[in-house]
Coordinates of C-alpha atoms and ligand atoms in Angstrom, one line a residue:
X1 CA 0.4 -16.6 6.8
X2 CA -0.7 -18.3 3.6
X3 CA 2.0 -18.1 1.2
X4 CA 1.2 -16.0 -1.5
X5 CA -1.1 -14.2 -0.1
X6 CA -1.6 -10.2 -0.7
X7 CA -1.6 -8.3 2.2
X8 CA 0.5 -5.4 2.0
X9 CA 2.3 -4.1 -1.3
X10 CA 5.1 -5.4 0.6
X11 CA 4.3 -9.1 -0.1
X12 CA 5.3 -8.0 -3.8
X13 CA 8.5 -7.3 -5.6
X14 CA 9.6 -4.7 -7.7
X15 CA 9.9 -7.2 -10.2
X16 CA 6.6 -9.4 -9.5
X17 CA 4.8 -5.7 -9.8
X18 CA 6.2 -5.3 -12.9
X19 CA 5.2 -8.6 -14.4
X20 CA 1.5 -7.3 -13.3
X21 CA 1.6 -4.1 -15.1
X22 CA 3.0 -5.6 -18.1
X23 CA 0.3 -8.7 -18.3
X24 CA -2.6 -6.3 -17.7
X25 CA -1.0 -4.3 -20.3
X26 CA -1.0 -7.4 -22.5
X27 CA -4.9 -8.5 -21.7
X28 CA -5.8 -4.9 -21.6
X29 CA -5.3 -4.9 -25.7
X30 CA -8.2 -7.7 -25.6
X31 CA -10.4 -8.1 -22.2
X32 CA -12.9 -10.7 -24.5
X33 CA -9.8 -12.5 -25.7
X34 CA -9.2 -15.1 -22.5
X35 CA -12.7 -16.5 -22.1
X36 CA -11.8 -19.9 -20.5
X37 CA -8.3 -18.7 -18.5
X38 CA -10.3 -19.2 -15.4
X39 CA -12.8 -21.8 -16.0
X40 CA -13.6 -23.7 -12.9
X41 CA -11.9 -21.2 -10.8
X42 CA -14.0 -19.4 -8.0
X43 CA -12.8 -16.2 -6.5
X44 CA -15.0 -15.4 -3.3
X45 CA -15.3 -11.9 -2.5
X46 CA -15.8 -10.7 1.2
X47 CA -16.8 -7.3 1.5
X48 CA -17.9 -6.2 4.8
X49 CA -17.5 -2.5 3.7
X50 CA -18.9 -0.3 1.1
X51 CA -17.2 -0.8 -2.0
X52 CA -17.6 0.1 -5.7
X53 CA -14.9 0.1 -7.7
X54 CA -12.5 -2.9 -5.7
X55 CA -15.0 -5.9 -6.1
X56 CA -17.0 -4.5 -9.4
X57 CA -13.2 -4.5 -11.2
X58 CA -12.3 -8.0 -9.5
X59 CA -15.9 -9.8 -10.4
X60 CA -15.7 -8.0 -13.4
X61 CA -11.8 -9.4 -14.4
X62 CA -12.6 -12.7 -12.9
X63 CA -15.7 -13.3 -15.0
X64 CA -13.5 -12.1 -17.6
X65 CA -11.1 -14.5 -17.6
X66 CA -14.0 -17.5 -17.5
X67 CA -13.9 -18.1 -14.0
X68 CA -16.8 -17.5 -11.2
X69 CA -17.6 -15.5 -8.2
X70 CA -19.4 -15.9 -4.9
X71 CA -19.5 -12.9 -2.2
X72 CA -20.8 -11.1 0.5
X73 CA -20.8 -7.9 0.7
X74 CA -22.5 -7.1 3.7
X75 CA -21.8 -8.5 6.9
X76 CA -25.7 -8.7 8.1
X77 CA -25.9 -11.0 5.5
X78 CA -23.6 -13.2 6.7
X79 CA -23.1 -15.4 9.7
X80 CA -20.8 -12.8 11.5
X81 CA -23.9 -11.3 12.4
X82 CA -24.7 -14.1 14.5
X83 CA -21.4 -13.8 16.3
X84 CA -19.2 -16.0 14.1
X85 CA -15.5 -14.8 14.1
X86 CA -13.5 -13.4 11.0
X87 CA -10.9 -16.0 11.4
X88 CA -14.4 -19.0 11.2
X89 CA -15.9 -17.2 8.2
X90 CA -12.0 -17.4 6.4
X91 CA -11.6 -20.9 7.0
X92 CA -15.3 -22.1 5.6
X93 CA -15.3 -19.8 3.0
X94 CA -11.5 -20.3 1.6
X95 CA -13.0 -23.9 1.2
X96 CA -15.5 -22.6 -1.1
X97 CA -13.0 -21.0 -3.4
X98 CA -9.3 -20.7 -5.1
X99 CA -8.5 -17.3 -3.6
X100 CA -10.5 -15.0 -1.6
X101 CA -10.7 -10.8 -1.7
X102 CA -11.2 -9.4 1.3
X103 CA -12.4 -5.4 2.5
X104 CA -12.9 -5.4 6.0
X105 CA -12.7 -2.1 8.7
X106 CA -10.4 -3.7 11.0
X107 CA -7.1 -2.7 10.4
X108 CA -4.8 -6.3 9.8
X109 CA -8.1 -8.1 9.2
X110 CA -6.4 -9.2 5.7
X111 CA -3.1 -10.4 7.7
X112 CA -5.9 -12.3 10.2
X113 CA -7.7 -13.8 7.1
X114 CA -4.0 -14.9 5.3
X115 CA -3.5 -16.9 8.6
X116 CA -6.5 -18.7 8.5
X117 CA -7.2 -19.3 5.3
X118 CA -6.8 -22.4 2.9
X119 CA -6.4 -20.4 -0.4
X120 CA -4.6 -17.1 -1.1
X121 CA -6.2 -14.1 0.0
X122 CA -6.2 -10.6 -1.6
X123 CA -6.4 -7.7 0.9
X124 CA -9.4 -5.4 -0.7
X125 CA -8.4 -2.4 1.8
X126 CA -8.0 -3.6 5.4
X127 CA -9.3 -0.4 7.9
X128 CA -6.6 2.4 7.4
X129 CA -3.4 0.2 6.9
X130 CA -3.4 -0.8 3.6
X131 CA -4.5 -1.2 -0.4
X132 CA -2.0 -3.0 -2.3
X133 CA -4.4 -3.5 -5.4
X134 CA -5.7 0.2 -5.7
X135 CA -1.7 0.4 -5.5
X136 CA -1.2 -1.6 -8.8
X137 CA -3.7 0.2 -10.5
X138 CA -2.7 3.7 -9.6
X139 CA 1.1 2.3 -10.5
X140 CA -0.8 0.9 -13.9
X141 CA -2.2 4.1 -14.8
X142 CA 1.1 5.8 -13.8
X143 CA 2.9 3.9 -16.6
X144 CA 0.6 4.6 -19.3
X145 CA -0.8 7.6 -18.7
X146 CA 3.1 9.0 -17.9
X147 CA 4.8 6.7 -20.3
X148 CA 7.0 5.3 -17.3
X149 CA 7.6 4.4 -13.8
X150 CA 10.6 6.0 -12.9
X151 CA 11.7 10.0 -12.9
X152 CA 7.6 10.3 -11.3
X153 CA 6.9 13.6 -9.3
X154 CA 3.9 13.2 -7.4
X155 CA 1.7 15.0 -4.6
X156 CA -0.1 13.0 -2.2
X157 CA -3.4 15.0 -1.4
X158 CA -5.4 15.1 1.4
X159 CA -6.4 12.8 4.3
X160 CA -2.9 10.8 4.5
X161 CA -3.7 9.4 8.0
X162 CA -6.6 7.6 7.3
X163 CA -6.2 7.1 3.7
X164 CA -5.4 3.2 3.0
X165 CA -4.7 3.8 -1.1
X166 CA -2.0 6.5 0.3
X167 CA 0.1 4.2 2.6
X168 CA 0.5 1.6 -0.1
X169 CA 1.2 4.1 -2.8
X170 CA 3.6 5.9 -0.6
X171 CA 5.8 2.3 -0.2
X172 CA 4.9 1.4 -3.6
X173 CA 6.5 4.9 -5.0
X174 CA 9.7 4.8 -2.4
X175 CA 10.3 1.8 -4.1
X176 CA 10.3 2.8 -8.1
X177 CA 12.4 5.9 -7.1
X178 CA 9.5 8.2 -7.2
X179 CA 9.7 11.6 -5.5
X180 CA 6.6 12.4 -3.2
X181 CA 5.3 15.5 -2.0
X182 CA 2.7 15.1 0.8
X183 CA 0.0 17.8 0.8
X184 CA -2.4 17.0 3.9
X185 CA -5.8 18.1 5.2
X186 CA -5.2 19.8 8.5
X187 CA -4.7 17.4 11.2
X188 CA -4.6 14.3 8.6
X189 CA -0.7 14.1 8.2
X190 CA 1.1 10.6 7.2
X191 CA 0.8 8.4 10.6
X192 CA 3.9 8.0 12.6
X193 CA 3.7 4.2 11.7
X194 CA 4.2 5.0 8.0
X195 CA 6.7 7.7 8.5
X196 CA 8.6 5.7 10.7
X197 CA 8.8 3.1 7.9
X198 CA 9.7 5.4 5.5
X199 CA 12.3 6.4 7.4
X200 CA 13.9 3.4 8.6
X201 CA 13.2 0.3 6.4
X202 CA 13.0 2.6 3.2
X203 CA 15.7 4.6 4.2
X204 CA 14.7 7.8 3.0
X205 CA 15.1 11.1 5.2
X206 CA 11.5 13.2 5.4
X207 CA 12.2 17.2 5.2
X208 CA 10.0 20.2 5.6
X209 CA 9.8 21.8 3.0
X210 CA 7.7 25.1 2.3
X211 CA 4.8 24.6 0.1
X212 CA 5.0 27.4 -2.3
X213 CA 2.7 27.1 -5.6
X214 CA 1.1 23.9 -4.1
X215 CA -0.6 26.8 -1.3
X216 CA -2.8 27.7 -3.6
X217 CA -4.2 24.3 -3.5
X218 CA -5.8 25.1 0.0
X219 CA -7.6 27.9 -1.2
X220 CA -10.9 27.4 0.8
X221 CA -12.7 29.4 -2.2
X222 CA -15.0 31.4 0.2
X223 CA -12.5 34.0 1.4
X224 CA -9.8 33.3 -1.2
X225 CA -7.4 32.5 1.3
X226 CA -4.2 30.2 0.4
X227 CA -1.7 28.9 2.3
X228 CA 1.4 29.6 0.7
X229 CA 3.2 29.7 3.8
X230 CA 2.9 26.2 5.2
X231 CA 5.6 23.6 5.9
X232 CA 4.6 20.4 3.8
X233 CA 6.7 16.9 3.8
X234 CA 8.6 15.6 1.0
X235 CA 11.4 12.4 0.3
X236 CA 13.4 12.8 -2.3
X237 CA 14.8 9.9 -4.4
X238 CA 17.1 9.6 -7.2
X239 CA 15.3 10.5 -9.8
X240 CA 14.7 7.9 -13.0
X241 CA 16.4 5.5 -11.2
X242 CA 13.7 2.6 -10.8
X243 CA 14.5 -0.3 -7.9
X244 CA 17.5 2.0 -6.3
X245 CA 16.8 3.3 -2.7
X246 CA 20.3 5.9 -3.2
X247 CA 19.1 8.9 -1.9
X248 CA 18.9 12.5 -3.6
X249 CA 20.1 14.9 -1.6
X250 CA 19.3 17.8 -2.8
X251 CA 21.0 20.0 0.3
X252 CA 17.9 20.4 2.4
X253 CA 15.5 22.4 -0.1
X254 CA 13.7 24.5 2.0
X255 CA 11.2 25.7 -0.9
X256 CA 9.7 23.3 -3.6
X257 CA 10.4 24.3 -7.0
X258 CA 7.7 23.2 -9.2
X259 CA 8.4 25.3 -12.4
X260 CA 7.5 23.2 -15.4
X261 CA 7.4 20.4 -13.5
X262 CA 5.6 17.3 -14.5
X263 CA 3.9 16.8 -11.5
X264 CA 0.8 14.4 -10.7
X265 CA -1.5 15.3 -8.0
X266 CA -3.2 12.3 -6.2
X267 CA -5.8 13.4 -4.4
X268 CA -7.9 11.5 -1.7
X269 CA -11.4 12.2 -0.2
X270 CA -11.9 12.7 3.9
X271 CA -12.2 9.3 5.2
X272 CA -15.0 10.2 7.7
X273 CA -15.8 6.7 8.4
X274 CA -12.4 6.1 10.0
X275 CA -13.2 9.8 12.0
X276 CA -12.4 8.3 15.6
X277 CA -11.8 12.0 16.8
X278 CA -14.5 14.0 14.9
X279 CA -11.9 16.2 13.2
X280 CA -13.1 15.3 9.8
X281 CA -16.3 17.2 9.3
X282 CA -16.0 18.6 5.7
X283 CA -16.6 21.7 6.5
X284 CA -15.5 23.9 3.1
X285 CA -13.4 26.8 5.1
X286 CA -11.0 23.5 6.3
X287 CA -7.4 23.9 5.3
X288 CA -8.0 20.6 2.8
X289 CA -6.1 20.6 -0.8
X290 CA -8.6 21.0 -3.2
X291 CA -8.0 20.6 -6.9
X292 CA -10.3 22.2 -9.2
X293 CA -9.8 24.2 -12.5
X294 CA -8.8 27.6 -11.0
X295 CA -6.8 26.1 -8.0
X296 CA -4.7 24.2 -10.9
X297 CA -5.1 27.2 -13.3
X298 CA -1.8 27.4 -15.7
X299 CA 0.5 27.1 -12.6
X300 CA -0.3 23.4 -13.1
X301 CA -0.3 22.9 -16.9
X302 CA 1.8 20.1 -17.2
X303 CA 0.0 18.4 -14.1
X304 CA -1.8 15.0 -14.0
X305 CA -4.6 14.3 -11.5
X306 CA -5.8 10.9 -10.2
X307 CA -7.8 9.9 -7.4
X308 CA -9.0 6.4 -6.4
X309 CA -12.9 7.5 -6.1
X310 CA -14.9 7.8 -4.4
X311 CA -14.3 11.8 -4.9
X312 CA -16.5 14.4 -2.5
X313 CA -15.9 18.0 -2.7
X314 CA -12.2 17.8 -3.0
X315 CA -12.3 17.2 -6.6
X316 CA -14.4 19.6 -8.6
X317 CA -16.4 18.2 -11.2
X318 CA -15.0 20.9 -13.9
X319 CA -12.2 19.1 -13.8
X320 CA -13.9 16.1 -15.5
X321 CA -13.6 17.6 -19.1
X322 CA -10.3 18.5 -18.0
X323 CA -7.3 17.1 -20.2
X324 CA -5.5 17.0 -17.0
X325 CA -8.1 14.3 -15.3
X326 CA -6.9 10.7 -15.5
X327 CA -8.8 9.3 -12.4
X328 CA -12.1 8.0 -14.8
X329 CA -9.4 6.4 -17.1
X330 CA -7.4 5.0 -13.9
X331 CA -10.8 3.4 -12.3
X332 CA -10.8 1.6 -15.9
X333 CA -7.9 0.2 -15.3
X334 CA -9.1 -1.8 -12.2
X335 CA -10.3 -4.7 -14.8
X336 CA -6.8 -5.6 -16.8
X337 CA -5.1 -5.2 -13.5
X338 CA -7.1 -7.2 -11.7
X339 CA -7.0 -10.1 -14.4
X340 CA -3.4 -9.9 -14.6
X341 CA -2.9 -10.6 -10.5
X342 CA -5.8 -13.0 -10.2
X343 CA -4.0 -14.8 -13.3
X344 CA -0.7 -15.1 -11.7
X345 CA -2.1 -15.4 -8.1
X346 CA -4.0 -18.9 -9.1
X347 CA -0.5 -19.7 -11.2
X348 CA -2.9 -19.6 -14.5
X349 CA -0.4 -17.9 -15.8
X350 CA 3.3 -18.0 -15.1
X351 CA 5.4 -14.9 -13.0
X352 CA 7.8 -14.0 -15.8
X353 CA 10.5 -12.4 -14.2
X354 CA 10.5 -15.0 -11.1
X355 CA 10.4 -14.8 -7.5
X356 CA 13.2 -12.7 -6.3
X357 CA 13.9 -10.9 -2.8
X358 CA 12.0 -8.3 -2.1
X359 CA 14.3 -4.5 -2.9
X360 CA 12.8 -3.8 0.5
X361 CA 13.0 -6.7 3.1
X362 CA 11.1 -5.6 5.2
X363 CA 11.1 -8.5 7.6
X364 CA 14.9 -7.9 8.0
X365 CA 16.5 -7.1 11.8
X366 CA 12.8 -8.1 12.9
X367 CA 12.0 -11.1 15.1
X368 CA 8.6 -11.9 17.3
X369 CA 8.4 -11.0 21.2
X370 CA 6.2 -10.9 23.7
X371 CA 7.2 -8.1 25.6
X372 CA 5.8 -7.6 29.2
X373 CA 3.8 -4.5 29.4
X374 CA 3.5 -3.4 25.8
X375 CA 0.4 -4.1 23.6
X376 CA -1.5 -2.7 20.5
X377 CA -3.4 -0.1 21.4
X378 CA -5.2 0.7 17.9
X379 CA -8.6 0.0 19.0
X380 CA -9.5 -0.6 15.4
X381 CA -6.7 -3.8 15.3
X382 CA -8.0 -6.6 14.6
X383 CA -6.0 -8.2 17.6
X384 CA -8.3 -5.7 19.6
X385 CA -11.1 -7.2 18.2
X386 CA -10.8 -10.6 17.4
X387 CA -7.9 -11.1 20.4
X388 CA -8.3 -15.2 20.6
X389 CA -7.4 -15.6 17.0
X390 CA -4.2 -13.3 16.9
X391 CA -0.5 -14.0 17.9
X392 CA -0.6 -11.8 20.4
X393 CA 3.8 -11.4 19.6
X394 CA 5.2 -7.8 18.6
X395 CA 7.5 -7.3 16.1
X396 CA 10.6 -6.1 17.6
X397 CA 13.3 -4.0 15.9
X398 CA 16.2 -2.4 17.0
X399 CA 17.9 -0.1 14.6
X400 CA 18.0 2.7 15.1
X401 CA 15.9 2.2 18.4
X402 CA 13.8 -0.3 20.4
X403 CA 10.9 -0.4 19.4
X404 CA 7.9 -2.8 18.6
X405 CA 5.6 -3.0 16.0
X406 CA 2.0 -4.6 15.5
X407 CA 2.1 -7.5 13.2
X408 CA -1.7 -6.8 12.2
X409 CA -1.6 -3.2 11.9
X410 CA 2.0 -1.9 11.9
X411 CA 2.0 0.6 13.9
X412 CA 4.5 1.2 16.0
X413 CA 5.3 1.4 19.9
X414 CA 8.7 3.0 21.2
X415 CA 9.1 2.3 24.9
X416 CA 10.8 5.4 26.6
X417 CA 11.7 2.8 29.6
X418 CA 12.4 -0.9 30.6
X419 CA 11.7 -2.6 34.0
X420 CA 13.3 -4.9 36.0
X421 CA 12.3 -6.5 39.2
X422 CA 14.8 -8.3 41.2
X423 CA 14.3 -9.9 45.0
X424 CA 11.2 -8.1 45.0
X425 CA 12.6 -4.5 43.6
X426 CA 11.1 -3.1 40.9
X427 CA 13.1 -0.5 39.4
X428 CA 12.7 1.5 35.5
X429 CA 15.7 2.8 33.5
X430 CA 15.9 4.5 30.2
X431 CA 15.4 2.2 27.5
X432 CA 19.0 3.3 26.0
X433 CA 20.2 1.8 28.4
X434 CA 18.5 -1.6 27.9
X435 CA 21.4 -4.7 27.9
X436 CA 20.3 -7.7 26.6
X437 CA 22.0 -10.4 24.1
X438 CA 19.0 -12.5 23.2
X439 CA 15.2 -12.4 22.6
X440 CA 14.5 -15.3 25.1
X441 CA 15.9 -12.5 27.8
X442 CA 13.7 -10.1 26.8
X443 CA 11.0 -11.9 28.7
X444 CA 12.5 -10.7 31.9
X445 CA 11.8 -6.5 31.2
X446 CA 8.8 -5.0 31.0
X447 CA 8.4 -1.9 28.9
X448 CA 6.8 1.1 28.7
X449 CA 5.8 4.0 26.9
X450 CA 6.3 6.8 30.1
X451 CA 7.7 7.1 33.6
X452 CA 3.8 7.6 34.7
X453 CA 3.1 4.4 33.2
X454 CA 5.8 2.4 34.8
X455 CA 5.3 4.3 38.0
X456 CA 1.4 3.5 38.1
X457 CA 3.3 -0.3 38.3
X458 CA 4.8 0.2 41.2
X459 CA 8.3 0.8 39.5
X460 CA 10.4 3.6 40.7
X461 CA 13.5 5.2 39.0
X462 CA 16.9 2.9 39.4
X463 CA 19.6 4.3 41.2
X464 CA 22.2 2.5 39.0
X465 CA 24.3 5.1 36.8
X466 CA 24.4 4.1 33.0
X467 CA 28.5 2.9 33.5
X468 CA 27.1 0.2 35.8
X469 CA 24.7 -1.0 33.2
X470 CA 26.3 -0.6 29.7
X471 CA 24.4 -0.8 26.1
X472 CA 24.6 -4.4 25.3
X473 CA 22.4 -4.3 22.0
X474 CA 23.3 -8.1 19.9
X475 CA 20.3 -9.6 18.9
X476 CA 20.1 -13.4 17.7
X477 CA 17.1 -15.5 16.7
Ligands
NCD501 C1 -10.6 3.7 -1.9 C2 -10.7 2.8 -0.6 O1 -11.7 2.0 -0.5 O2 -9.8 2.8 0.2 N1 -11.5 3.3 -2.9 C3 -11.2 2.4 -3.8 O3 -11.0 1.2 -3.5 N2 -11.1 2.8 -5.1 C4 -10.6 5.1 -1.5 C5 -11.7 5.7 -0.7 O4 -12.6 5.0 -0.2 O5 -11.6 6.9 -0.4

């Protein structure tokens, strides 16, 4: 991958995310007051979705700051439509330009485009995996508009599968010691990927917890009906404790209490566009949180409420004059933010508090495989589309299970078996029982996700009892 590319918030520490806030802090005092920062600097924007705020704020900061812009934004108008690949259009156009933005539907398209590319690229929203930048700017407004970064209280609203500003946020947050409430549309939870990071490379336990107050943000407004009842997620962090991952344990809550709380409400719009299933059909009576004057009403007082934009129906216009709203201010925002990364991306200005080691490695206890048997199956992964230009290696990680992950678009397999096939035996065991020392032996098993599956393969259950074949689990690179 390029080096120093954006791709996930990931690719940023705690610190590196601070310097960002604090230089679009700095620039924000002035926008006009850096007119040749950038000069003869190009940034090229590739936007092959619909985008208003994303490459309006980053032409915007870029002309700012002196420098120029080239982009497409559609991809009929570019050669792609002729059948050229993403990973082509990367390399010619990263030889038109110091660093690239990229929006693209394909989840990993970003991770594709850091790979091929001659400059850094920014990842502009990448399919449903990821928006690192919205992240800074919803982490910008969070500092001003709350004073701070650390003690924050927030609900995530809305459609959390699908919702790329979400999963950023969500790692983002874990990170600065933020607790998080997650407040779904039916049927549009967190993905397993993301909660499986959550859980194991941020640490942090998930509980059920019941909604209480936040019920009445599913009031459907038709028939009045609210939702009080429901079991919603939550992590809970040490609170005011920025860059620590010690965990609050607050002896399994099983009801929020939100009294006086200073809570912010991030709410997110149905991505219907990403609607592989046809479950997201607006329909008003849908159990969706909705935030609107009278589902706040004084309950709320001491609330907050952003949203990335574009809104729909799940934020009500009379919440615009609303004292409450921050989401107009927070779209602001996009411009110093934007200067400040593109300044320290092209090195025109200096990272102030250094590289350092990211609080969350997330690379860590992961190495490349190819297991036998096991591929991607997100049909919108860009290693399903663009196959010929992607390593076609899994991530493998083994705490506190086997499992692999996409390198593209993170989500994660867990094989329930492993097969072996000896003098012409093919036999499956459970994967617990998997005994390996070293990746390179890895390439003899063959994985998969069910008994039916490995069955369909002509594998039939071992005979062997689990003392015969113990848990050898020791990993090297
Ligand atoms: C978001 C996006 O594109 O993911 N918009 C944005 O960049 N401000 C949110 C959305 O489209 O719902």
């Amino acid at each position: 991958m390029y080096k120093g590319s954006l791709v996930t918030i990931d690719d940023l520490t705690n610190e590196e995310i601070e310097d960002v806030l604090d230089l679009a802090q700095e620039m924000q005092k002035d926008l006009r007051g850096f007119p040749a920062l950038a000069s003869g600097h190009i940034m090229a924007s590739l936007f092959f979705e619909p985008s208003t705020r994303t490459r309006g704020s980053f032409e915007s900061a870029m002309k700012r700051l002196g420098g120029n812009t080239i982009t497409t934004s559609d991809i009929r108008s570019s050669s792609m439509e002729k059948g050229e690949s993403l990973a082509d259009t990367v390399r010619v156009w990263s030889s038109y330009s110091d660093l690239m933005v990229i929006r693209h539907p394909w989840e990993g398209a970003a991770r594709l485009a850091a790979d091929f590319s001659s400059v850094p690229i920014i990842n502009g929203g990448d399919g449903s995996h990821e928006h690192p930048t919205q992240t800074l700017c919803d982490l910008y407004t969070l500092k001003m508009e709350h004073g701070s970064l650390d003690g924050l209280r927030i609900v995530l609203c809305g459609d959390l599968k699908n919702g790329r500003t979400v999963h950023s946020l969500t790692f983002a947050l874990l990170r600065f010691g933020a607790q998080i409430i997650f407040l779904p549309g039916e049927g549009l939870e967190l993905p397993d990927h993301v909660k499986y990071k959550i859980e194991t490379e941020y640490k942090t336990p998930i509980q059920k917890v019941g909604a209480g107050d936040l019920g009445a943000l599913y009031n459907t407004g038709s028939d009045g009906e609210t939702f009080n009842e429901t079991d919603i997620d939550a992590v809970y962090m040490t609170p005011s404790r920025s860059h620590q991952l010690t965990m609050y344990q607050p002896e399994m809550a099983t009801q929020l209490d939100l009294k006086g709380q200073n809570l912010t409400f991030y709410v997110t719009r149905r991505q219907a566009e990403r609607d592989e299933n046809g479950i997201i059909h607006g329909n008003k009576s849908d159990k969706y949180p909705r935030i609107s004057k009278r589902a706040l009403s004084r309950r709320f007082r001491r609330s907050m409420v952003l949203h990335p934009l574009p809104r729909v129906d799940e934020l009500s216009p009379d919440m615009d004059s609303d004292r409450r709203s921050k989401y107009f201010i927070q779209a602001g925002y996009g411009v110093p933010v934007r200067m400040a990364l593109l300044s320290l991306m092209t090195g025109l200005k200096p990272w102030r508090k250094g590289i350092t080691k990211n609080s969350i490695d997330s690379k860590t206890d992961q190495i490349s495989v190819m297991p036998r048997g096991i591929r991607c199956e997100n049909p919108s992964c860009v290693i399903n589309k663009e196959a010929h230009n992607c390593d076609p290696e899994l991530r493998l990680l083994v705490k506190p299970e086997i499992r692999f992950s996409c390198k593209y678009c993170e989500q994660v397999i867990v094989p329930k078996f492993y097969g072996t096939e000896q003098g012409g035996r093919k036999t499956y065991n459970p994967i617990s029982r998997l005994p390996f020392k070293s990746r390179h032996q890895l390439f003899q098993f063959y994985f998969f996700r069910s008994k039916e599956e490995a069955t369909e393969q002509g594998f039939s259950r071992s005979s062997t009892s689990s003392r015969d074949n113990p848990r050898i689990l020791e990993v090297q690179n």
